[in-house]
Structures are given as C-alpha cells and as structure tokens.
mmCIF file of C-alpha atoms in Angstrom:
data_model
loop_
_atom_site.group_PDB
_atom_site.id
_atom_site.type_symbol
_atom_site.label_atom_id
_atom_site.label_comp_id
_atom_site.label_asym_id
_atom_site.label_seq_id
_atom_site.Cartn_x
_atom_site.Cartn_y
_atom_site.Cartn_z
ATOM 1 C CA MET A 1 283.027 232.669 87.065
ATOM 2 C CA GLU A 2 282.951 229.815 89.587
ATOM 3 C CA CYS A 3 285.609 229.939 92.289
ATOM 4 C CA ASN A 4 284.815 226.568 93.858
ATOM 5 C CA LYS A 5 286.158 224.618 90.890
ATOM 6 C CA ALA A 6 289.556 224.366 89.244
ATOM 7 C CA PRO A 7 290.289 227.511 87.193
ATOM 8 C CA ARG A 8 289.154 227.204 83.623
ATOM 9 C CA LYS A 9 290.729 228.859 80.575
ATOM 10 C CA LEU A 10 289.000 232.218 80.510
ATOM 11 C CA TYR A 11 289.815 233.292 76.989
ATOM 12 C CA LYS A 12 290.609 231.386 73.836
ATOM 13 C CA ILE A 13 292.651 233.482 71.430
ATOM 14 C CA SER A 14 292.447 232.281 67.882
ATOM 15 C CA SER A 15 295.231 232.647 65.364
ATOM 16 C CA LYS A 16 293.204 235.245 63.504
ATOM 17 C CA SER A 17 292.614 237.469 66.447
ATOM 18 C CA SER A 18 296.094 237.036 67.911
ATOM 19 C CA SER A 19 297.622 239.126 65.185
ATOM 20 C CA LYS A 20 295.403 242.011 66.201
ATOM 21 C CA VAL A 21 296.243 241.870 69.896
ATOM 22 C CA LYS A 22 299.371 243.561 70.944
ATOM 23 C CA GLY A 23 301.908 241.906 73.195
ATOM 24 C CA GLY A 24 301.166 244.297 76.075
ATOM 25 C CA ALA A 25 297.536 243.286 76.037
ATOM 26 C CA ILE A 26 298.427 239.609 76.195
ATOM 27 C CA SER A 27 300.675 240.218 79.190
ATOM 28 C CA LEU A 28 297.940 242.182 80.973
ATOM 29 C CA LEU A 29 295.427 239.425 80.274
ATOM 30 C CA ALA A 30 297.745 236.820 81.706
ATOM 31 C CA LEU A 31 298.189 238.914 84.859
ATOM 32 C CA LEU A 32 294.427 239.160 85.316
ATOM 33 C CA VAL A 33 294.091 235.382 85.044
ATOM 34 C CA LEU A 34 296.744 234.860 87.701
ATOM 35 C CA LEU A 35 295.150 237.381 90.060
ATOM 36 C CA THR A 36 291.694 235.851 89.599
ATOM 37 C CA THR A 37 293.038 232.351 90.249
ATOM 38 C CA ALA A 38 294.734 233.475 93.437
ATOM 39 C CA ALA A 39 291.571 235.195 94.657
ATOM 40 C CA CYS A 40 289.495 232.071 94.065
ATOM 41 C CA SER A 41 292.054 229.963 95.894
ATOM 42 C CA GLN A 42 291.903 232.302 98.897
ATOM 43 C CA THR A 43 288.054 232.233 98.845
ATOM 44 C CA ASN A 44 288.008 228.434 98.814
ATOM 45 C CA ASN A 45 290.367 228.310 101.772
ATOM 46 C CA ASN A 46 288.085 230.635 103.737
ATOM 47 C CA GLN A 47 285.011 228.509 102.960
ATOM 48 C CA VAL A 48 286.656 225.441 104.398
ATOM 49 C CA THR A 49 287.274 227.060 107.791
ATOM 50 C CA THR A 50 283.963 229.029 108.137
ATOM 51 C CA GLU A 51 280.655 227.391 109.342
ATOM 52 C CA THR A 52 277.229 228.888 108.686
ATOM 53 C CA SER A 53 275.150 229.253 111.893
ATOM 54 C CA PRO A 54 271.315 229.215 111.853
ATOM 55 C CA PRO A 55 269.640 232.491 112.819
ATOM 56 C CA THR A 56 268.826 232.769 116.529
ATOM 57 C CA THR A 57 266.054 234.612 118.326
ATOM 58 C CA ALA A 58 266.863 236.502 121.487
ATOM 59 C CA THR A 59 264.999 235.224 124.545
ATOM 60 C CA PRO A 60 263.984 237.860 127.095
ATOM 61 C CA THR A 61 265.522 237.236 130.516
ATOM 62 C CA THR A 62 264.555 238.511 133.925
ATOM 63 C CA ASP A 63 266.812 241.184 135.336
ATOM 64 C CA PRO A 64 268.767 239.362 138.064
ATOM 65 C CA GLY A 65 268.720 242.570 140.068
ATOM 66 C CA LYS A 66 264.921 242.536 140.146
ATOM 67 C CA PRO A 67 263.677 239.050 141.112
ATOM 68 C CA ARG A 68 260.011 238.234 140.587
ATOM 69 C CA ILE A 69 257.691 238.548 143.540
ATOM 70 C CA LYS A 70 256.088 235.375 144.875
ATOM 71 C CA ALA A 71 252.325 235.102 145.223
ATOM 72 C CA VAL A 72 250.614 232.189 146.965
ATOM 73 C CA ALA A 73 246.947 231.403 146.267
ATOM 74 C CA THR A 74 244.913 229.206 148.577
ATOM 75 C CA PHE A 75 242.978 226.972 146.174
ATOM 76 C CA LEU A 76 242.264 226.477 142.479
ATOM 77 C CA PRO A 77 239.949 229.379 141.502
ATOM 78 C CA MET A 78 242.148 231.828 143.402
ATOM 79 C CA TYR A 79 245.188 230.350 141.660
ATOM 80 C CA TRP A 80 243.528 230.703 138.239
ATOM 81 C CA PHE A 81 242.675 234.344 138.823
ATOM 82 C CA THR A 82 246.095 235.192 140.268
ATOM 83 C CA LYS A 83 248.003 233.402 137.523
ATOM 84 C CA ALA A 84 245.902 235.075 134.844
ATOM 85 C CA VAL A 85 246.760 238.520 136.242
ATOM 86 C CA ALA A 86 250.407 237.782 137.049
ATOM 87 C CA GLY A 87 251.344 236.055 133.810
ATOM 88 C CA ASP A 88 255.134 235.656 133.840
ATOM 89 C CA ALA A 89 255.725 238.779 135.907
ATOM 90 C CA ALA A 90 255.310 236.979 139.241
ATOM 91 C CA GLU A 91 255.804 233.487 140.585
ATOM 92 C CA VAL A 92 252.479 231.935 141.610
ATOM 93 C CA GLU A 93 252.004 228.874 143.832
ATOM 94 C CA ILE A 94 248.897 227.048 145.059
ATOM 95 C CA LEU A 95 248.511 225.854 148.648
ATOM 96 C CA ILE A 96 245.672 223.327 148.447
ATOM 97 C CA PRO A 97 246.008 220.614 145.787
ATOM 98 C CA PRO A 98 243.139 220.712 143.259
ATOM 99 C CA GLY A 99 240.321 218.350 144.193
ATOM 100 C CA THR A 100 241.032 218.590 147.921
ATOM 101 C CA GLU A 101 238.182 219.584 150.235
ATOM 102 C CA VAL A 102 238.835 223.226 151.125
ATOM 103 C CA HIS A 103 236.423 223.533 154.061
ATOM 104 C CA ASP A 104 238.203 220.992 156.251
ATOM 105 C CA TYR A 105 241.751 221.356 154.929
ATOM 106 C CA GLN A 106 244.637 220.832 157.350
ATOM 107 C CA ALA A 107 247.808 222.814 156.615
ATOM 108 C CA THR A 108 251.105 221.043 155.902
ATOM 109 C CA PRO A 109 254.717 222.058 156.631
ATOM 110 C CA GLU A 110 255.048 222.775 152.904
ATOM 111 C CA ASN A 111 252.219 225.311 153.208
ATOM 112 C CA VAL A 112 254.005 227.071 156.061
ATOM 113 C CA LYS A 113 257.223 227.194 154.062
ATOM 114 C CA ALA A 114 255.466 228.581 151.002
ATOM 115 C CA ILE A 115 253.843 231.381 152.997
ATOM 116 C CA ALA A 116 257.091 232.130 154.837
ATOM 117 C CA THR A 117 258.782 232.970 151.520
ATOM 118 C CA ALA A 118 255.839 234.730 149.832
ATOM 119 C CA ASN A 119 255.254 238.402 149.187
ATOM 120 C CA VAL A 120 251.499 238.098 148.687
ATOM 121 C CA LEU A 121 248.898 235.622 149.958
ATOM 122 C CA ILE A 122 245.608 235.532 148.029
ATOM 123 C CA LYS A 123 242.569 233.983 149.702
ATOM 124 C CA ASN A 124 238.901 233.808 148.774
ATOM 125 C CA GLY A 125 237.796 234.961 152.220
ATOM 126 C CA LEU A 126 234.271 234.821 153.641
ATOM 127 C CA GLY A 127 235.464 232.265 156.186
ATOM 128 C CA LEU A 128 236.349 229.585 153.638
ATOM 129 C CA GLU A 129 240.041 229.098 154.456
ATOM 130 C CA GLU A 130 239.769 228.488 158.180
ATOM 131 C CA PHE A 131 243.207 226.851 158.298
ATOM 132 C CA LEU A 132 245.021 230.043 157.308
ATOM 133 C CA GLU A 133 245.166 231.913 160.601
ATOM 134 C CA ASP A 134 247.420 229.456 162.395
ATOM 135 C CA THR A 135 249.381 228.704 159.222
ATOM 136 C CA VAL A 136 250.256 232.364 158.694
ATOM 137 C CA LYS A 137 251.291 232.692 162.339
ATOM 138 C CA ASN A 138 253.603 229.703 162.008
ATOM 139 C CA ALA A 139 255.129 231.137 158.823
ATOM 140 C CA GLN A 140 256.333 234.236 160.728
ATOM 141 C CA ASN A 141 256.489 236.376 157.595
ATOM 142 C CA ALA A 142 256.315 239.984 158.787
ATOM 143 C CA ASN A 143 256.366 241.320 155.206
ATOM 144 C CA LEU A 144 253.508 239.169 153.932
ATOM 145 C CA LYS A 145 250.595 241.017 152.341
ATOM 146 C CA GLN A 146 247.287 239.156 152.691
ATOM 147 C CA VAL A 147 244.614 239.766 150.075
ATOM 148 C CA ASP A 148 240.914 239.023 150.546
ATOM 149 C CA ALA A 149 239.720 238.495 146.978
ATOM 150 C CA SER A 150 236.082 238.876 148.093
ATOM 151 C CA LYS A 151 236.593 242.376 149.473
ATOM 152 C CA GLY A 152 233.670 244.583 148.491
ATOM 153 C CA ILE A 153 231.372 241.668 147.610
ATOM 154 C CA LYS A 154 228.049 241.415 149.442
ATOM 155 C CA ALA A 155 227.760 237.877 150.743
ATOM 156 C CA LEU A 156 224.603 235.800 150.703
ATOM 157 C CA ASN A 157 223.762 234.468 154.135
ATOM 158 C CA GLU A 158 221.527 231.652 152.943
ATOM 159 C CA ILE A 159 223.022 228.257 152.293
ATOM 160 C CA SER A 160 220.037 227.641 150.043
ATOM 161 C CA PRO A 161 217.479 230.236 148.922
ATOM 162 C CA VAL A 162 214.632 227.699 148.930
ATOM 163 C CA VAL A 163 215.170 224.722 151.230
ATOM 164 C CA GLU A 164 217.849 224.476 153.889
ATOM 165 C CA PRO A 165 220.015 221.363 153.803
ATOM 166 C CA VAL A 166 219.240 218.474 156.084
ATOM 167 C CA LYS A 167 221.918 216.548 157.871
ATOM 168 C CA GLY A 168 221.387 212.859 157.450
ATOM 169 C CA LYS A 169 223.294 210.123 159.166
ATOM 170 C CA GLY A 170 226.969 210.220 158.334
ATOM 171 C CA HIS A 171 227.048 213.898 157.371
ATOM 172 C CA ASP A 172 230.098 214.978 159.302
ATOM 173 C CA HIS A 173 230.908 218.196 157.439
ATOM 174 C CA ASP A 174 229.793 221.491 158.897
ATOM 175 C CA HIS A 175 229.740 224.024 156.060
ATOM 176 C CA GLU A 176 227.822 226.794 157.760
ATOM 177 C CA HIS A 177 229.691 230.063 157.320
ATOM 178 C CA SER A 178 229.103 232.952 159.683
ATOM 179 C CA ALA A 179 230.521 235.380 157.113
ATOM 180 C CA GLY A 180 228.122 234.194 154.408
ATOM 181 C CA ASN A 181 228.317 231.678 151.610
ATOM 182 C CA PRO A 182 231.884 231.815 150.219
ATOM 183 C CA HIS A 183 231.328 230.415 146.696
ATOM 184 C CA VAL A 184 231.354 233.799 144.958
ATOM 185 C CA TRP A 185 233.755 232.703 142.188
ATOM 186 C CA LEU A 186 230.912 230.756 140.534
ATOM 187 C CA ASP A 187 229.273 234.047 139.526
ATOM 188 C CA PRO A 188 231.270 235.533 136.593
ATOM 189 C CA VAL A 189 230.319 239.067 137.629
ATOM 190 C CA LEU A 190 231.621 238.572 141.167
ATOM 191 C CA ALA A 191 234.669 236.786 139.751
ATOM 192 C CA LYS A 192 235.486 240.061 137.976
ATOM 193 C CA GLN A 193 235.612 241.805 141.354
ATOM 194 C CA GLN A 194 237.931 239.124 142.686
ATOM 195 C CA VAL A 195 240.260 239.531 139.695
ATOM 196 C CA THR A 196 240.266 243.303 140.249
ATOM 197 C CA ASN A 197 241.152 242.885 143.922
ATOM 198 C CA ILE A 198 244.002 240.537 143.015
ATOM 199 C CA ARG A 199 245.256 242.940 140.346
ATOM 200 C CA ASP A 200 245.346 245.850 142.775
ATOM 201 C CA ALA A 201 247.218 243.806 145.380
ATOM 202 C CA LEU A 202 249.876 242.694 142.895
ATOM 203 C CA ILE A 203 250.372 246.281 141.763
ATOM 204 C CA VAL A 204 250.946 247.406 145.355
ATOM 205 C CA ALA A 205 253.428 244.591 145.920
ATOM 206 C CA ASP A 206 255.158 245.031 142.557
ATOM 207 C CA PRO A 207 254.535 248.506 141.084
ATOM 208 C CA ALA A 208 257.242 248.029 138.454
ATOM 209 C CA ASN A 209 254.955 245.574 136.643
ATOM 210 C CA LYS A 210 251.787 247.625 136.969
ATOM 211 C CA ALA A 211 251.203 247.809 133.208
ATOM 212 C CA THR A 212 251.510 244.026 132.852
ATOM 213 C CA TYR A 213 249.057 243.323 135.668
ATOM 214 C CA GLU A 214 246.567 245.848 134.320
ATOM 215 C CA ALA A 215 246.714 244.452 130.795
ATOM 216 C CA ASN A 216 246.423 240.834 131.903
ATOM 217 C CA ALA A 217 243.530 241.602 134.233
ATOM 218 C CA ALA A 218 241.697 243.538 131.530
ATOM 219 C CA ALA A 219 241.991 240.610 129.114
ATOM 220 C CA TYR A 220 240.685 238.117 131.671
ATOM 221 C CA ILE A 221 237.852 240.414 132.745
ATOM 222 C CA LYS A 222 236.822 240.719 129.097
ATOM 223 C CA GLN A 223 236.487 236.937 128.982
ATOM 224 C CA LEU A 224 234.426 237.017 132.170
ATOM 225 C CA ASP A 225 232.155 239.628 130.597
ATOM 226 C CA ASP A 226 231.675 237.412 127.561
ATOM 227 C CA LEU A 227 230.931 234.424 129.788
ATOM 228 C CA HIS A 228 228.369 236.417 131.788
ATOM 229 C CA ASN A 229 226.656 237.523 128.593
ATOM 230 C CA GLU A 230 226.509 233.927 127.399
ATOM 231 C CA PHE A 231 224.969 232.721 130.686
ATOM 232 C CA GLN A 232 222.484 235.566 130.672
ATOM 233 C CA GLN A 233 221.458 235.041 127.062
ATOM 234 C CA GLU A 234 220.924 231.308 127.403
ATOM 235 C CA LEU A 235 219.364 231.064 130.866
ATOM 236 C CA GLN A 236 216.895 233.898 130.414
ATOM 237 C CA LYS A 237 215.035 231.470 128.158
ATOM 238 C CA THR A 238 214.135 229.357 131.224
ATOM 239 C CA PRO A 239 213.469 231.774 134.117
ATOM 240 C CA ASN A 240 212.894 230.453 137.641
ATOM 241 C CA CYS A 241 214.239 227.036 136.748
ATOM 242 C CA THR A 242 214.505 225.072 139.994
ATOM 243 C CA PHE A 243 217.251 222.504 140.525
ATOM 244 C CA ILE A 244 218.550 220.412 143.391
ATOM 245 C CA THR A 245 222.219 220.172 144.269
ATOM 246 C CA PHE A 246 223.988 218.272 147.012
ATOM 247 C CA HIS A 247 226.499 221.005 147.759
ATOM 248 C CA ASP A 248 225.594 224.496 148.938
ATOM 249 C CA ALA A 249 227.825 226.122 146.342
ATOM 250 C CA TYR A 250 225.476 227.722 143.831
ATOM 251 C CA PRO A 251 223.284 230.458 145.352
ATOM 252 C CA TYR A 252 225.301 233.254 143.701
ATOM 253 C CA LEU A 253 225.031 231.616 140.301
ATOM 254 C CA ALA A 254 221.320 231.018 140.828
ATOM 255 C CA GLN A 255 220.626 234.557 141.984
ATOM 256 C CA ARG A 256 222.549 236.104 139.094
ATOM 257 C CA TYR A 257 220.630 234.213 136.424
ATOM 258 C CA ASN A 258 217.175 233.977 138.014
ATOM 259 C CA LEU A 259 217.415 230.296 138.924
ATOM 260 C CA LYS A 260 216.496 228.529 142.165
ATOM 261 C CA GLN A 261 219.010 226.262 143.814
ATOM 262 C CA VAL A 262 217.643 223.802 146.357
ATOM 263 C CA ALA A 263 220.529 222.338 148.335
ATOM 264 C CA VAL A 264 219.138 219.249 150.019
ATOM 265 C CA VAL A 265 222.323 217.622 151.272
ATOM 266 C CA GLU A 266 225.416 219.702 151.857
ATOM 267 C CA VAL A 267 228.034 217.199 150.740
ATOM 268 C CA PRO A 268 227.455 214.079 148.622
ATOM 269 C CA GLU A 269 227.921 210.968 150.751
ATOM 270 C CA ASP A 270 228.197 207.298 149.912
ATOM 271 C CA GLN A 271 224.654 206.894 151.166
ATOM 272 C CA LEU A 272 221.767 209.229 151.821
ATOM 273 C CA ALA A 273 219.767 208.924 154.999
ATOM 274 C CA PRO A 274 216.036 208.088 154.626
ATOM 275 C CA SER A 275 215.194 211.638 155.697
ATOM 276 C CA ASP A 276 217.363 212.962 152.859
ATOM 277 C CA VAL A 277 215.605 210.801 150.315
ATOM 278 C CA GLN A 278 212.183 211.912 151.536
ATOM 279 C CA LYS A 279 213.286 215.541 151.473
ATOM 280 C CA VAL A 280 214.370 215.193 147.844
ATOM 281 C CA VAL A 281 211.051 213.607 146.863
ATOM 282 C CA ASN A 282 209.014 216.287 148.651
ATOM 283 C CA THR A 283 211.066 219.130 147.197
ATOM 284 C CA VAL A 284 210.852 217.820 143.636
ATOM 285 C CA LYS A 285 207.073 217.667 143.897
ATOM 286 C CA LYS A 286 206.634 221.003 145.658
ATOM 287 C CA TYR A 287 208.884 223.148 143.477
ATOM 288 C CA ASN A 288 208.549 221.389 140.140
ATOM 289 C CA VAL A 289 212.268 220.649 140.128
ATOM 290 C CA LYS A 290 213.792 220.207 136.688
ATOM 291 C CA ALA A 291 216.942 218.273 137.571
ATOM 292 C CA LEU A 292 219.213 216.780 140.200
ATOM 293 C CA PHE A 293 222.837 217.914 140.096
ATOM 294 C CA ASN A 294 225.689 215.941 141.555
ATOM 295 C CA GLU A 295 229.351 216.847 141.960
ATOM 296 C CA PRO A 296 231.675 215.534 139.206
ATOM 297 C CA GLY A 297 233.476 212.361 140.176
ATOM 298 C CA THR A 298 230.874 211.348 142.766
ATOM 299 C CA ASP A 299 229.424 207.907 142.127
ATOM 300 C CA ASN A 300 226.249 207.797 144.178
ATOM 301 C CA LYS A 301 224.135 204.858 143.091
ATOM 302 C CA LEU A 302 221.269 205.843 145.379
ATOM 303 C CA LEU A 303 221.009 209.262 143.778
ATOM 304 C CA ALA A 304 221.079 207.693 140.328
ATOM 305 C CA SER A 305 218.275 205.325 141.303
ATOM 306 C CA LEU A 306 216.301 208.142 142.910
ATOM 307 C CA SER A 307 216.570 210.291 139.780
ATOM 308 C CA LYS A 308 215.130 207.455 137.694
ATOM 309 C CA ASP A 309 212.210 207.026 140.097
ATOM 310 C CA LEU A 310 211.501 210.766 139.858
ATOM 311 C CA ASN A 311 211.915 210.715 136.085
ATOM 312 C CA LEU A 312 214.743 213.239 136.299
ATOM 313 C CA THR A 313 218.194 213.131 134.760
ATOM 314 C CA LEU A 314 221.067 213.173 137.246
ATOM 315 C CA ARG A 315 223.510 215.701 135.823
ATOM 316 C CA GLU A 316 226.838 217.130 136.953
ATOM 317 C CA ILE A 317 227.594 220.654 138.088
ATOM 318 C CA SER A 318 231.051 221.671 139.256
ATOM 319 C CA SER A 319 232.094 224.014 142.043
ATOM 320 C CA LEU A 320 235.435 224.392 140.180
ATOM 321 C CA GLU A 321 237.560 223.152 143.054
ATOM 322 C CA ALA A 322 239.168 220.470 140.872
ATOM 323 C CA GLY A 323 240.894 220.687 137.505
ATOM 324 C CA ASP A 324 244.201 221.631 135.918
ATOM 325 C CA ASN A 325 246.206 224.777 136.596
ATOM 326 C CA ASP A 326 245.510 226.578 133.322
ATOM 327 C CA PRO A 327 243.532 229.790 134.063
ATOM 328 C CA GLN A 328 241.444 229.084 130.963
ATOM 329 C CA SER A 329 240.059 226.011 132.723
ATOM 330 C CA TYR A 330 237.709 228.336 134.601
ATOM 331 C CA PHE A 331 235.876 229.104 131.382
ATOM 332 C CA LYS A 332 235.871 225.497 130.223
ATOM 333 C CA SER A 333 234.282 224.296 133.472
ATOM 334 C CA MET A 334 231.793 227.155 133.654
ATOM 335 C CA LYS A 335 230.639 226.550 130.087
ATOM 336 C CA SER A 336 230.153 222.880 130.936
ATOM 337 C CA ASN A 337 227.985 223.989 133.876
ATOM 338 C CA LEU A 338 226.002 226.206 131.532
ATOM 339 C CA GLU A 339 225.394 223.367 129.096
ATOM 340 C CA ASN A 340 224.121 221.128 131.874
ATOM 341 C CA LEU A 341 221.888 223.872 133.261
ATOM 342 C CA GLN A 342 220.456 224.511 129.819
ATOM 343 C CA SER A 343 219.696 220.839 129.324
ATOM 344 C CA ALA A 344 218.115 220.538 132.747
ATOM 345 C CA CYS A 345 215.947 223.645 132.512
ATOM 346 C CA LYS A 346 214.375 222.951 129.115
#
C-alpha cells in the first residue's frame, strides 16, 4: 500500500461474492478503508514538514579547561623532531625561518614574544644557537623549561676529520664551535637521541599527554632506525669514500658510515680565493676524492668549472636547514643525500 499517492480502491467486491459477505463485514471493511486513508494522510503531512539530515561525525575537541602547552623550537630540524613527538597534543612554533643561516642569526621581537609565552624551548645545543642567551633573558619567562636536544651526545671536536677548512678572501663567517661540531641531527642514530630528549622534556612539561608523546616518539624513532639501516646497507658497499664539502656539517654522518668528509671551505661564497682553489686541487689528488658536494641552492660557477677540470661531478648535499615544516621532510632530504652519496662513491 502506497501512502504518498491518492488512496486507491482496496477491494473490488463482485456481484457473486457480495451475496456471500454479510452486511457487518462490509461495514467493518469500510471502516478499515477510512482508517487507512486517514493514517496515510497524516503520514504525508509529516513528510512535508520533516527534513532528512546527512549523518555527521563527531570531531574531538580540546578540553577548554586544559589548554595545550606551547613548545618553541629554534630551527628546522628541531622543529621537525618536536612536531613529530608533539603531534596535536602541543602547539609547536619555530623561531628561525627555514633557510636562514643559524650560526649568525639575530633575534627579532617576535622571537622574544614567542619565548615569553612558551612552556618549553627546544634547542640543538653544542653552541649553535648563540643568539638564545640574550633572547631568553629579554623574554623574562620564569616558567620556561629549556631543553638541550643534544644532551648525552658526545660531540666531535674536529670541523673536518681530514683537512681543516681554509679561510679565503671574503670568508666572514666564523663557524668554530668550542663545544664541538653541532650538526648531530645529520646522523640518524644521534637524531634518535635528540627525539628521545625532546620526548622526555614534553612529558615533564605535560604529563597528561605522556602516552601520546611516547607513541609518537616511538613511531618516529622507528623511521630513524629504518633510515639508518638503509644508509648502512648502501654505504658499506663503498667504504672510506672521500668527498669534499664546502660546509663543515657532515663529520657525524661520515663517521657513522665510514666515509671521509673533507671540508675545504666552511661556507660557499660567490667566489673562492686562489688558495681555496689550490687546496681543493691538492686534496682531490692526495685523497682520491670521489666528488665535490655543494649546498642546495648555491650557484657557484667557479666550483662547477673546477669540478669539470678535475673530472668530478658537482653534486648537492643538504644540511637540512631549509625545507617545509612537515616532519617527514627530514627523511625525504636525508634519502636525497644518500642517493647523491651513493652516486658519488661508486
């Protein structure tokens, strides 16, 4: 029976059958028809005034009585590691814009404001963030917890394990670090220690989310383990591969995977001094160098010309201080470094 149409005749009583049906039955049948018609009319009226809503999914919301803690990370790798551990449980900000030179960074009023309102400040340590001391003082945040992500890591004192950098004309950056070389994040094994230190600090600052921080850290550390295994498996095929870089950022990576980094010039410049050029030539010959590595985004025509003269390919290797804010970008950049190292060391 369809209630959304005009009522149809439900029964057709023929002349033959009508003689067999008693009058009481006919009256009862008529009453049923009337009741059914009325019910359908009421149903149709209800359908006109009722709208069907699509199903909705509940969205979890933060308890307004328990606001998220705020963590501030100094530069990109520290931001990646902190964000990976924090997930959505904590608010995470970055102080130094990606791609900005960390060694000589000058703090801004925005940096002071960010630290003044933070619960936790995560730094790499090993003397890298020299601007922080005065910035933290100016922030006047008595409740701020500072975290040295390199705590427990044995620093390398050498800028280069083979040849110390020379300072040619125009080299105005002093990257010597009394606390040791700070670029520990480029070693996946040491990066695991940094993630662990960050995890522990967030738990102390926000014990209510301990389970979240532990789970997130464990997942990221598993990825770091996989990355380490990949580096180890591929680079053990070319032991003692010697390469030249123009940034003193890779001794930890080289030591971990039995490579030899020769940092000839600390920071790529628009032009190399004659002494730099001669040093490159001498080092290539002496140590049977496989490749020259330049920083991504650096267009140094002299280096390109020099690599051709030495019959070497000028490749890129990244210190991971530039990129997007996705914590997975660490693995993307490191795998790109691995591919370039593999190609160079063959």
